């Protein structure tokens, strides 16, 4: 009774399965979320709530755990009581008796729709940022908070004639003129350490081996917590 009270009051969707993997119990939160009782979803009928595009893979993943006794974790779209398909993560663990046999499966269903949308919005923002960076008439690089190059735009690649992996080694591969390199490294290192902008002039090697003078500027991009993210 105490266990059922706990399961029925926590703000989570809880399920229990038989040793063979059949659904046998849903807490009230899960019943309300899905619009179905455990009885109505028994004998494998729960798969009807899974998005058609995900059903085959979902069944295979669950049967793998049910037959091997391995921990279960899967992400797919599940139909809510209002008919909307939402991304969820379902996790489960086998509960074994004293002889080591599986007595039940216990698990949670976690709605991750908002997380998925935020991830997609972030990916879209990154795609837009890359498009902007690749179309502006200038040579641009973005760096990690530690100062490591992690993106260069098309103009910079074409000018230097080097791909991203080579541009990451700009301090040792001759991209910067040897006569300017010590000063550039010193200014750059100080700026990264202090988290301050930098502005300097140096000769950069073109794809044909000719060094030309450039003005190089760097600005820190800070997150909402004030920490440098790029």
PDB file of C-alpha atoms in Angstrom:
ATOM      1  CA  UNK A   1       0.000   0.000   0.000  1.00  0.00           C
ATOM      2  CA  UNK A   2       2.851   2.369   0.820  1.00  0.00           C
ATOM      3  CA  UNK A   3       4.531   1.531  -2.469  1.00  0.00           C
ATOM      4  CA  UNK A   4       1.336   2.167  -4.451  1.00  0.00           C
ATOM      5  CA  UNK A   5       0.770   5.454  -2.610  1.00  0.00           C
ATOM      6  CA  UNK A   6       4.288   6.559  -3.487  1.00  0.00           C
ATOM      7  CA  UNK A   7       3.944   5.546  -7.142  1.00  0.00           C
ATOM      8  CA  UNK A   8       0.538   7.180  -7.503  1.00  0.00           C
ATOM      9  CA  UNK A   9       1.640  10.521  -6.062  1.00  0.00           C
ATOM     10  CA  UNK A  10       5.018  11.139  -7.699  1.00  0.00           C
ATOM     11  CA  UNK A  11       4.854  13.415 -10.784  1.00  0.00           C
ATOM     12  CA  UNK A  12       6.091  10.735 -13.169  1.00  0.00           C
ATOM     13  CA  UNK A  13       4.655   8.124 -15.529  1.00  0.00           C
ATOM     14  CA  UNK A  14       5.345   4.700 -14.032  1.00  0.00           C
ATOM     15  CA  UNK A  15       4.820   1.298 -15.619  1.00  0.00           C
ATOM     16  CA  UNK A  16       5.296  -2.281 -14.536  1.00  0.00           C
ATOM     17  CA  UNK A  17       5.638  -5.358 -16.722  1.00  0.00           C
ATOM     18  CA  UNK A  18       5.509  -9.092 -16.281  1.00  0.00           C
ATOM     19  CA  UNK A  19       8.696 -11.195 -16.435  1.00  0.00           C
ATOM     20  CA  UNK A  20       7.835 -11.874 -20.095  1.00  0.00           C
ATOM     21  CA  UNK A  21       7.588  -8.138 -20.821  1.00  0.00           C
ATOM     22  CA  UNK A  22       3.810  -7.694 -20.929  1.00  0.00           C
ATOM     23  CA  UNK A  23       2.441  -4.424 -19.544  1.00  0.00           C
ATOM     24  CA  UNK A  24       0.470  -5.044 -16.352  1.00  0.00           C
ATOM     25  CA  UNK A  25       0.336  -1.739 -14.465  1.00  0.00           C
ATOM     26  CA  UNK A  26       0.311   2.016 -15.074  1.00  0.00           C
ATOM     27  CA  UNK A  27       0.119   4.632 -12.348  1.00  0.00           C
ATOM     28  CA  UNK A  28      -2.626   7.250 -12.482  1.00  0.00           C
ATOM     29  CA  UNK A  29      -0.378   9.875 -14.042  1.00  0.00           C
ATOM     30  CA  UNK A  30       0.407   7.483 -16.902  1.00  0.00           C
ATOM     31  CA  UNK A  31      -3.264   6.562 -17.351  1.00  0.00           C
ATOM     32  CA  UNK A  32      -4.197  10.238 -17.632  1.00  0.00           C
ATOM     33  CA  UNK A  33      -1.325  11.026 -19.975  1.00  0.00           C
ATOM     34  CA  UNK A  34      -2.058   8.130 -22.334  1.00  0.00           C
ATOM     35  CA  UNK A  35      -5.824   8.041 -21.954  1.00  0.00           C
ATOM     36  CA  UNK A  36      -5.683   4.278 -21.465  1.00  0.00           C
ATOM     37  CA  UNK A  37      -5.520   1.839 -18.586  1.00  0.00           C
ATOM     38  CA  UNK A  38      -2.924  -0.897 -18.355  1.00  0.00           C
ATOM     39  CA  UNK A  39      -5.641  -3.470 -19.121  1.00  0.00           C
ATOM     40  CA  UNK A  40      -6.571  -1.768 -22.390  1.00  0.00           C
ATOM     41  CA  UNK A  41      -2.917  -1.753 -23.450  1.00  0.00           C
ATOM     42  CA  UNK A  42      -2.069  -5.315 -22.412  1.00  0.00           C
ATOM     43  CA  UNK A  43      -1.227  -8.152 -24.817  1.00  0.00           C
ATOM     44  CA  UNK A  44       1.012  -5.847 -26.827  1.00  0.00           C
ATOM     45  CA  UNK A  45      -1.687  -3.300 -27.648  1.00  0.00           C
ATOM     46  CA  UNK A  46       0.508  -0.504 -26.226  1.00  0.00           C
ATOM     47  CA  UNK A  47       2.446  -0.539 -29.490  1.00  0.00           C
ATOM     48  CA  UNK A  48      -0.584   1.046 -31.165  1.00  0.00           C
ATOM     49  CA  UNK A  49       0.234   4.272 -29.287  1.00  0.00           C
ATOM     50  CA  UNK A  50       3.710   4.398 -30.799  1.00  0.00           C
ATOM     51  CA  UNK A  51       4.127   6.484 -33.936  1.00  0.00           C
ATOM     52  CA  UNK A  52       3.912   4.205 -37.006  1.00  0.00           C
ATOM     53  CA  UNK A  53       7.387   5.268 -38.128  1.00  0.00           C
ATOM     54  CA  UNK A  54       8.884   4.041 -34.857  1.00  0.00           C
ATOM     55  CA  UNK A  55       6.927   0.871 -34.140  1.00  0.00           C
ATOM     56  CA  UNK A  56       9.212  -1.758 -35.645  1.00  0.00           C
ATOM     57  CA  UNK A  57      12.346  -0.358 -34.010  1.00  0.00           C
ATOM     58  CA  UNK A  58      10.544   0.120 -30.676  1.00  0.00           C
ATOM     59  CA  UNK A  59       9.323  -3.478 -30.618  1.00  0.00           C
ATOM     60  CA  UNK A  60      12.785  -4.808 -31.477  1.00  0.00           C
ATOM     61  CA  UNK A  61      14.420  -2.711 -28.750  1.00  0.00           C
ATOM     62  CA  UNK A  62      11.935  -3.821 -26.079  1.00  0.00           C
ATOM     63  CA  UNK A  63      12.056  -7.502 -27.051  1.00  0.00           C
ATOM     64  CA  UNK A  64      15.836  -7.393 -26.853  1.00  0.00           C
ATOM     65  CA  UNK A  65      15.668  -6.292 -23.218  1.00  0.00           C
ATOM     66  CA  UNK A  66      12.723  -8.540 -22.348  1.00  0.00           C
ATOM     67  CA  UNK A  67      14.471 -11.635 -23.681  1.00  0.00           C
ATOM     68  CA  UNK A  68      17.972 -10.883 -22.366  1.00  0.00           C
ATOM     69  CA  UNK A  69      17.070  -9.185 -19.072  1.00  0.00           C
ATOM     70  CA  UNK A  70      19.206  -6.176 -19.975  1.00  0.00           C
ATOM     71  CA  UNK A  71      18.307  -2.636 -18.891  1.00  0.00           C
ATOM     72  CA  UNK A  72      15.863  -0.954 -21.259  1.00  0.00           C
ATOM     73  CA  UNK A  73      16.057   2.564 -22.665  1.00  0.00           C
ATOM     74  CA  UNK A  74      14.474   3.922 -25.826  1.00  0.00           C
ATOM     75  CA  UNK A  75      13.324   7.211 -27.334  1.00  0.00           C
ATOM     76  CA  UNK A  76      10.361   7.432 -29.697  1.00  0.00           C
ATOM     77  CA  UNK A  77       7.125   9.303 -30.349  1.00  0.00           C
ATOM     78  CA  UNK A  78       4.089   8.220 -28.341  1.00  0.00           C
ATOM     79  CA  UNK A  79       0.457   9.276 -28.784  1.00  0.00           C
ATOM     80  CA  UNK A  80      -0.898  11.272 -25.860  1.00  0.00           C
ATOM     81  CA  UNK A  81      -4.530  11.211 -24.741  1.00  0.00           C
ATOM     82  CA  UNK A  82      -5.271  14.291 -26.890  1.00  0.00           C
ATOM     83  CA  UNK A  83      -4.042  12.493 -30.014  1.00  0.00           C
ATOM     84  CA  UNK A  84      -0.753  14.396 -30.231  1.00  0.00           C
ATOM     85  CA  UNK A  85       2.429  12.416 -30.796  1.00  0.00           C
ATOM     86  CA  UNK A  86       5.142  13.527 -28.405  1.00  0.00           C
ATOM     87  CA  UNK A  87       8.741  12.479 -27.969  1.00  0.00           C
ATOM     88  CA  UNK A  88       9.245  10.356 -24.867  1.00  0.00           C
ATOM     89  CA  UNK A  89      12.023   8.388 -23.262  1.00  0.00           C
ATOM     90  CA  UNK A  90      11.020   5.056 -21.782  1.00  0.00           C
ATOM     91  CA  UNK A  91      13.397   3.330 -19.376  1.00  0.00           C
ATOM     92  CA  UNK A  92      13.044   0.084 -17.474  1.00  0.00           C
ATOM     93  CA  UNK A  93      14.925  -2.232 -15.140  1.00  0.00           C
ATOM     94  CA  UNK A  94      14.256  -5.874 -14.263  1.00  0.00           C
ATOM     95  CA  UNK A  95      13.426  -6.637 -10.619  1.00  0.00           C
ATOM     96  CA  UNK A  96      14.785 -10.081  -9.705  1.00  0.00           C
ATOM     97  CA  UNK A  97      13.808 -12.486  -6.944  1.00  0.00           C
ATOM     98  CA  UNK A  98      16.240 -14.232  -4.594  1.00  0.00           C
ATOM     99  CA  UNK A  99      16.953 -16.885  -7.231  1.00  0.00           C
ATOM    100  CA  UNK A 100      17.890 -14.225  -9.772  1.00  0.00           C
ATOM    101  CA  UNK A 101      14.773 -14.699 -11.882  1.00  0.00           C
ATOM    102  CA  UNK A 102      12.960 -11.641 -13.189  1.00  0.00           C
ATOM    103  CA  UNK A 103       9.826 -11.081 -11.113  1.00  0.00           C
ATOM    104  CA  UNK A 104       8.739  -7.801 -12.693  1.00  0.00           C
ATOM    105  CA  UNK A 105       9.893  -4.996 -14.944  1.00  0.00           C
ATOM    106  CA  UNK A 106       9.672  -1.462 -13.541  1.00  0.00           C
ATOM    107  CA  UNK A 107      10.084   1.663 -15.578  1.00  0.00           C
ATOM    108  CA  UNK A 108       9.359   5.296 -16.289  1.00  0.00           C
ATOM    109  CA  UNK A 109       8.052   7.197 -19.289  1.00  0.00           C
ATOM    110  CA  UNK A 110       9.538  10.699 -19.519  1.00  0.00           C
ATOM    111  CA  UNK A 111       8.081  13.348 -21.832  1.00  0.00           C
ATOM    112  CA  UNK A 112      11.040  14.981 -23.624  1.00  0.00           C
ATOM    113  CA  UNK A 113       9.074  16.863 -26.298  1.00  0.00           C
ATOM    114  CA  UNK A 114      10.166  20.286 -25.021  1.00  0.00           C
ATOM    115  CA  UNK A 115      13.777  19.134 -24.901  1.00  0.00           C
ATOM    116  CA  UNK A 116      13.552  17.834 -28.479  1.00  0.00           C
ATOM    117  CA  UNK A 117      12.060  21.116 -29.678  1.00  0.00           C
ATOM    118  CA  UNK A 118      14.780  23.092 -27.915  1.00  0.00           C
ATOM    119  CA  UNK A 119      17.453  20.887 -29.524  1.00  0.00           C
ATOM    120  CA  UNK A 120      15.883  21.378 -32.955  1.00  0.00           C
ATOM    121  CA  UNK A 121      15.671  25.139 -32.409  1.00  0.00           C
ATOM    122  CA  UNK A 122      19.347  25.134 -31.431  1.00  0.00           C
ATOM    123  CA  UNK A 123      20.286  23.140 -34.534  1.00  0.00           C
ATOM    124  CA  UNK A 124      18.295  25.531 -36.708  1.00  0.00           C
ATOM    125  CA  UNK A 125      19.992  28.494 -35.059  1.00  0.00           C
ATOM    126  CA  UNK A 126      23.385  26.912 -35.681  1.00  0.00           C
ATOM    127  CA  UNK A 127      22.488  26.291 -39.338  1.00  0.00           C
ATOM    128  CA  UNK A 128      21.438  29.914 -39.724  1.00  0.00           C
ATOM    129  CA  UNK A 129      24.623  31.087 -38.026  1.00  0.00           C
ATOM    130  CA  UNK A 130      26.755  28.967 -40.345  1.00  0.00           C
ATOM    131  CA  UNK A 131      24.877  30.331 -43.362  1.00  0.00           C
ATOM    132  CA  UNK A 132      25.486  33.897 -42.203  1.00  0.00           C
ATOM    133  CA  UNK A 133      29.155  33.224 -41.470  1.00  0.00           C
ATOM    134  CA  UNK A 134      29.657  31.617 -44.878  1.00  0.00           C
ATOM    135  CA  UNK A 135      28.004  34.431 -46.828  1.00  0.00           C
ATOM    136  CA  UNK A 136      29.429  37.572 -45.234  1.00  0.00           C
ATOM    137  CA  UNK A 137      32.312  39.146 -47.232  1.00  0.00           C
ATOM    138  CA  UNK A 138      34.994  38.431 -44.649  1.00  0.00           C
ATOM    139  CA  UNK A 139      37.106  35.656 -43.220  1.00  0.00           C
ATOM    140  CA  UNK A 140      35.679  34.328 -39.965  1.00  0.00           C
ATOM    141  CA  UNK A 141      36.657  31.701 -37.417  1.00  0.00           C
ATOM    142  CA  UNK A 142      34.977  30.677 -34.181  1.00  0.00           C
ATOM    143  CA  UNK A 143      36.931  29.241 -31.278  1.00  0.00           C
ATOM    144  CA  UNK A 144      36.168  27.332 -28.106  1.00  0.00           C
ATOM    145  CA  UNK A 145      36.479  29.125 -24.739  1.00  0.00           C
ATOM    146  CA  UNK A 146      39.996  27.653 -24.527  1.00  0.00           C
ATOM    147  CA  UNK A 147      40.957  29.266 -27.836  1.00  0.00           C
ATOM    148  CA  UNK A 148      40.841  26.186 -30.087  1.00  0.00           C
ATOM    149  CA  UNK A 149      39.515  26.740 -33.607  1.00  0.00           C
ATOM    150  CA  UNK A 150      36.248  24.849 -34.144  1.00  0.00           C
ATOM    151  CA  UNK A 151      34.801  26.513 -37.267  1.00  0.00           C
ATOM    152  CA  UNK A 152      36.137  28.505 -40.208  1.00  0.00           C
ATOM    153  CA  UNK A 153      33.999  29.972 -42.946  1.00  0.00           C
ATOM    154  CA  UNK A 154      34.298  29.221 -46.638  1.00  0.00           C
ATOM    155  CA  UNK A 155      36.138  32.446 -47.423  1.00  0.00           C
ATOM    156  CA  UNK A 156      38.915  31.663 -44.938  1.00  0.00           C
ATOM    157  CA  UNK A 157      39.286  28.103 -46.224  1.00  0.00           C
ATOM    158  CA  UNK A 158      39.531  29.307 -49.826  1.00  0.00           C
ATOM    159  CA  UNK A 159      41.977  32.114 -49.006  1.00  0.00           C
ATOM    160  CA  UNK A 160      44.391  29.950 -47.019  1.00  0.00           C
ATOM    161  CA  UNK A 161      43.825  26.830 -49.102  1.00  0.00           C
ATOM    162  CA  UNK A 162      43.539  24.742 -45.947  1.00  0.00           C
ATOM    163  CA  UNK A 163      40.661  22.740 -44.450  1.00  0.00           C
ATOM    164  CA  UNK A 164      39.425  23.122 -40.891  1.00  0.00           C
ATOM    165  CA  UNK A 165      41.775  20.472 -39.447  1.00  0.00           C
ATOM    166  CA  UNK A 166      44.795  22.317 -40.849  1.00  0.00           C
ATOM    167  CA  UNK A 167      43.513  25.690 -39.657  1.00  0.00           C
ATOM    168  CA  UNK A 168      43.379  24.298 -36.123  1.00  0.00           C
ATOM    169  CA  UNK A 169      47.182  24.115 -36.291  1.00  0.00           C
ATOM    170  CA  UNK A 170      47.604  27.764 -37.311  1.00  0.00           C
ATOM    171  CA  UNK A 171      50.311  28.331 -34.691  1.00  0.00           C
ATOM    172  CA  UNK A 172      52.665  25.672 -36.068  1.00  0.00           C
ATOM    173  CA  UNK A 173      51.965  25.198 -39.785  1.00  0.00           C
ATOM    174  CA  UNK A 174      53.091  28.523 -41.209  1.00  0.00           C
ATOM    175  CA  UNK A 175      49.657  30.139 -41.559  1.00  0.00           C
ATOM    176  CA  UNK A 176      51.025  33.130 -39.626  1.00  0.00           C
ATOM    177  CA  UNK A 177      54.327  34.630 -40.788  1.00  0.00           C
ATOM    178  CA  UNK A 178      57.217  33.452 -38.618  1.00  0.00           C
ATOM    179  CA  UNK A 179      58.249  37.061 -37.933  1.00  0.00           C
ATOM    180  CA  UNK A 180      54.803  37.860 -36.524  1.00  0.00           C
ATOM    181  CA  UNK A 181      54.038  34.580 -34.781  1.00  0.00           C
ATOM    182  CA  UNK A 182      55.568  35.256 -31.304  1.00  0.00           C
ATOM    183  CA  UNK A 183      53.699  38.559 -30.995  1.00  0.00           C
ATOM    184  CA  UNK A 184      50.444  37.040 -32.285  1.00  0.00           C
ATOM    185  CA  UNK A 185      50.683  34.100 -29.872  1.00  0.00           C
ATOM    186  CA  UNK A 186      51.386  36.423 -26.933  1.00  0.00           C
ATOM    187  CA  UNK A 187      48.471  38.775 -27.689  1.00  0.00           C
ATOM    188  CA  UNK A 188      46.137  35.876 -28.422  1.00  0.00           C
ATOM    189  CA  UNK A 189      47.078  33.942 -25.275  1.00  0.00           C
ATOM    190  CA  UNK A 190      46.651  36.996 -23.068  1.00  0.00           C
ATOM    191  CA  UNK A 191      43.235  37.736 -24.564  1.00  0.00           C
ATOM    192  CA  UNK A 192      41.976  34.161 -24.168  1.00  0.00           C
ATOM    193  CA  UNK A 193      43.241  33.979 -20.574  1.00  0.00           C
ATOM    194  CA  UNK A 194      41.668  37.322 -19.625  1.00  0.00           C
ATOM    195  CA  UNK A 195      38.495  36.829 -21.682  1.00  0.00           C
ATOM    196  CA  UNK A 196      39.069  40.163 -23.406  1.00  0.00           C
ATOM    197  CA  UNK A 197      38.811  41.273 -27.059  1.00  0.00           C
ATOM    198  CA  UNK A 198      41.981  41.435 -29.108  1.00  0.00           C
ATOM    199  CA  UNK A 199      42.997  43.511 -32.142  1.00  0.00           C
ATOM    200  CA  UNK A 200      46.282  43.049 -33.961  1.00  0.00           C
ATOM    201  CA  UNK A 201      47.964  43.068 -37.365  1.00  0.00           C
ATOM    202  CA  UNK A 202      49.838  40.116 -38.839  1.00  0.00           C
ATOM    203  CA  UNK A 203      50.816  38.550 -42.113  1.00  0.00           C
ATOM    204  CA  UNK A 204      48.700  35.549 -43.164  1.00  0.00           C
ATOM    205  CA  UNK A 205      49.771  33.060 -45.832  1.00  0.00           C
ATOM    206  CA  UNK A 206      47.565  32.903 -48.895  1.00  0.00           C
ATOM    207  CA  UNK A 207      46.878  29.628 -50.752  1.00  0.00           C
ATOM    208  CA  UNK A 208      49.699  30.470 -53.226  1.00  0.00           C
ATOM    209  CA  UNK A 209      52.253  30.924 -50.432  1.00  0.00           C
ATOM    210  CA  UNK A 210      52.233  34.746 -50.480  1.00  0.00           C
ATOM    211  CA  UNK A 211      51.958  36.454 -47.066  1.00  0.00           C
ATOM    212  CA  UNK A 212      49.663  39.491 -46.889  1.00  0.00           C
ATOM    213  CA  UNK A 213      48.956  41.848 -44.003  1.00  0.00           C
ATOM    214  CA  UNK A 214      45.662  41.518 -42.177  1.00  0.00           C
ATOM    215  CA  UNK A 215      43.932  43.122 -39.247  1.00  0.00           C
ATOM    216  CA  UNK A 216      42.718  40.372 -36.931  1.00  0.00           C
ATOM    217  CA  UNK A 217      40.033  41.019 -34.353  1.00  0.00           C
ATOM    218  CA  UNK A 218      38.545  38.699 -31.763  1.00  0.00           C
ATOM    219  CA  UNK A 219      35.517  39.161 -29.529  1.00  0.00           C
ATOM    220  CA  UNK A 220      34.285  36.884 -26.721  1.00  0.00           C
ATOM    221  CA  UNK A 221      30.688  35.672 -26.943  1.00  0.00           C
ATOM    222  CA  UNK A 222      29.222  35.186 -23.481  1.00  0.00           C
ATOM    223  CA  UNK A 223      26.247  33.140 -22.377  1.00  0.00           C
ATOM    224  CA  UNK A 224      23.469  34.284 -20.058  1.00  0.00           C
ATOM    225  CA  UNK A 225      25.608  33.269 -17.059  1.00  0.00           C
ATOM    226  CA  UNK A 226      28.446  35.524 -18.194  1.00  0.00           C
ATOM    227  CA  UNK A 227      30.758  32.657 -19.153  1.00  0.00           C
ATOM    228  CA  UNK A 228      32.458  32.682 -22.535  1.00  0.00           C
ATOM    229  CA  UNK A 229      30.901  30.139 -24.906  1.00  0.00           C
ATOM    230  CA  UNK A 230      32.802  31.121 -28.092  1.00  0.00           C
TER     231      UNK A 230
END
